Amino acid sequence: MATIVLHYAGVGIRTTSILFRTIFLGFTAVMLWGVIDSGWMPFEPFMQDASGYIRHLGYMQVTTFLSHSPIFGAGLPSSLDAMNALLGSAVDVYGADYGALGIWLNWGLAGVVLYILGVYFLTSTGGASGKVYMRAASEDQKTLRLLGLHFALYCSTAPVIFGGSGTVLFCLILAYRLRNR
């Protein structure tokens, strides 16, 4: 929605890209900081709500686990019960609830790096030629570009490019942009 509003408000793609990349990096830093600082609790303001409280408890379990296994994370779970047993968690922990932190839990440090690079790719403007590229781009290219920006913003809170239909669309954008380079 924000992508559409900014686009029709006349905000350029380059400005939108920089804005969305900054938002993504800010949210990602907030989520990942808990691994370094055990007192950091980004869900604390939402603990009055049952969902916020459960996420807070899960966040504590995930950050504690990752502080002991930062390179490999937990791996892809065979089931939710297996993940909860591995984390020693009394509440159900879904990696998708924690954005980049969930990617780190399931895919390890290499997964987080690839995830951040993927979002960087979605928000890249093509360097100095980016403005010229967008003026000369077809409507299909512009549509995929705006879709990529939407995904980049959505990745702030959920790992959509690493699961489900988001993976297919990310690969489509990736192939289309690499073909045109």
PDB file of N, CA and C in Angstrom, residues 16 95 115 125 128 166 177:
ATOM      1  N   THR A  16      12.004   6.231  -2.964  1.00  0.00           N
ATOM      2  CA  THR A  16      11.251   5.153  -2.324  1.00  0.00           C
ATOM      3  C   THR A  16      12.183   3.999  -1.970  1.00  0.00           C
ATOM      4  N   GLY A  95       9.328 -18.940  13.313  1.00  0.00           N
ATOM      5  CA  GLY A  95      10.386 -18.065  12.827  1.00  0.00           C
ATOM      6  C   GLY A  95       9.860 -16.883  12.044  1.00  0.00           C
ATOM      7  N   TYR A 115      19.556 -13.054   3.056  1.00  0.00           N
ATOM      8  CA  TYR A 115      18.277 -12.359   3.187  1.00  0.00           C
ATOM      9  C   TYR A 115      18.461 -10.846   3.055  1.00  0.00           C
ATOM     10  N   THR A 125      18.792   0.582  -7.119  1.00  0.00           N
ATOM     11  CA  THR A 125      18.245   1.402  -8.198  1.00  0.00           C
ATOM     12  C   THR A 125      19.037   1.306  -9.484  1.00  0.00           C
ATOM     13  N   ALA A 128      24.098   4.841 -10.942  1.00  0.00           N
ATOM     14  CA  ALA A 128      23.882   6.153 -11.555  1.00  0.00           C
ATOM     15  C   ALA A 128      22.925   6.062 -12.729  1.00  0.00           C
ATOM     16  N   GLY A 166       6.006 -15.833  -2.102  1.00  0.00           N
ATOM     17  CA  GLY A 166       6.965 -14.736  -2.133  1.00  0.00           C
ATOM     18  C   GLY A 166       8.285 -15.150  -2.760  1.00  0.00           C
ATOM     19  N   ARG A 177      15.406  -8.773 -13.621  1.00  0.00           N
ATOM     20  CA  ARG A 177      16.392  -7.693 -13.476  1.00  0.00           C
ATOM     21  C   ARG A 177      17.771  -8.123 -13.936  1.00  0.00           C
TER      22      ARG A 177
END
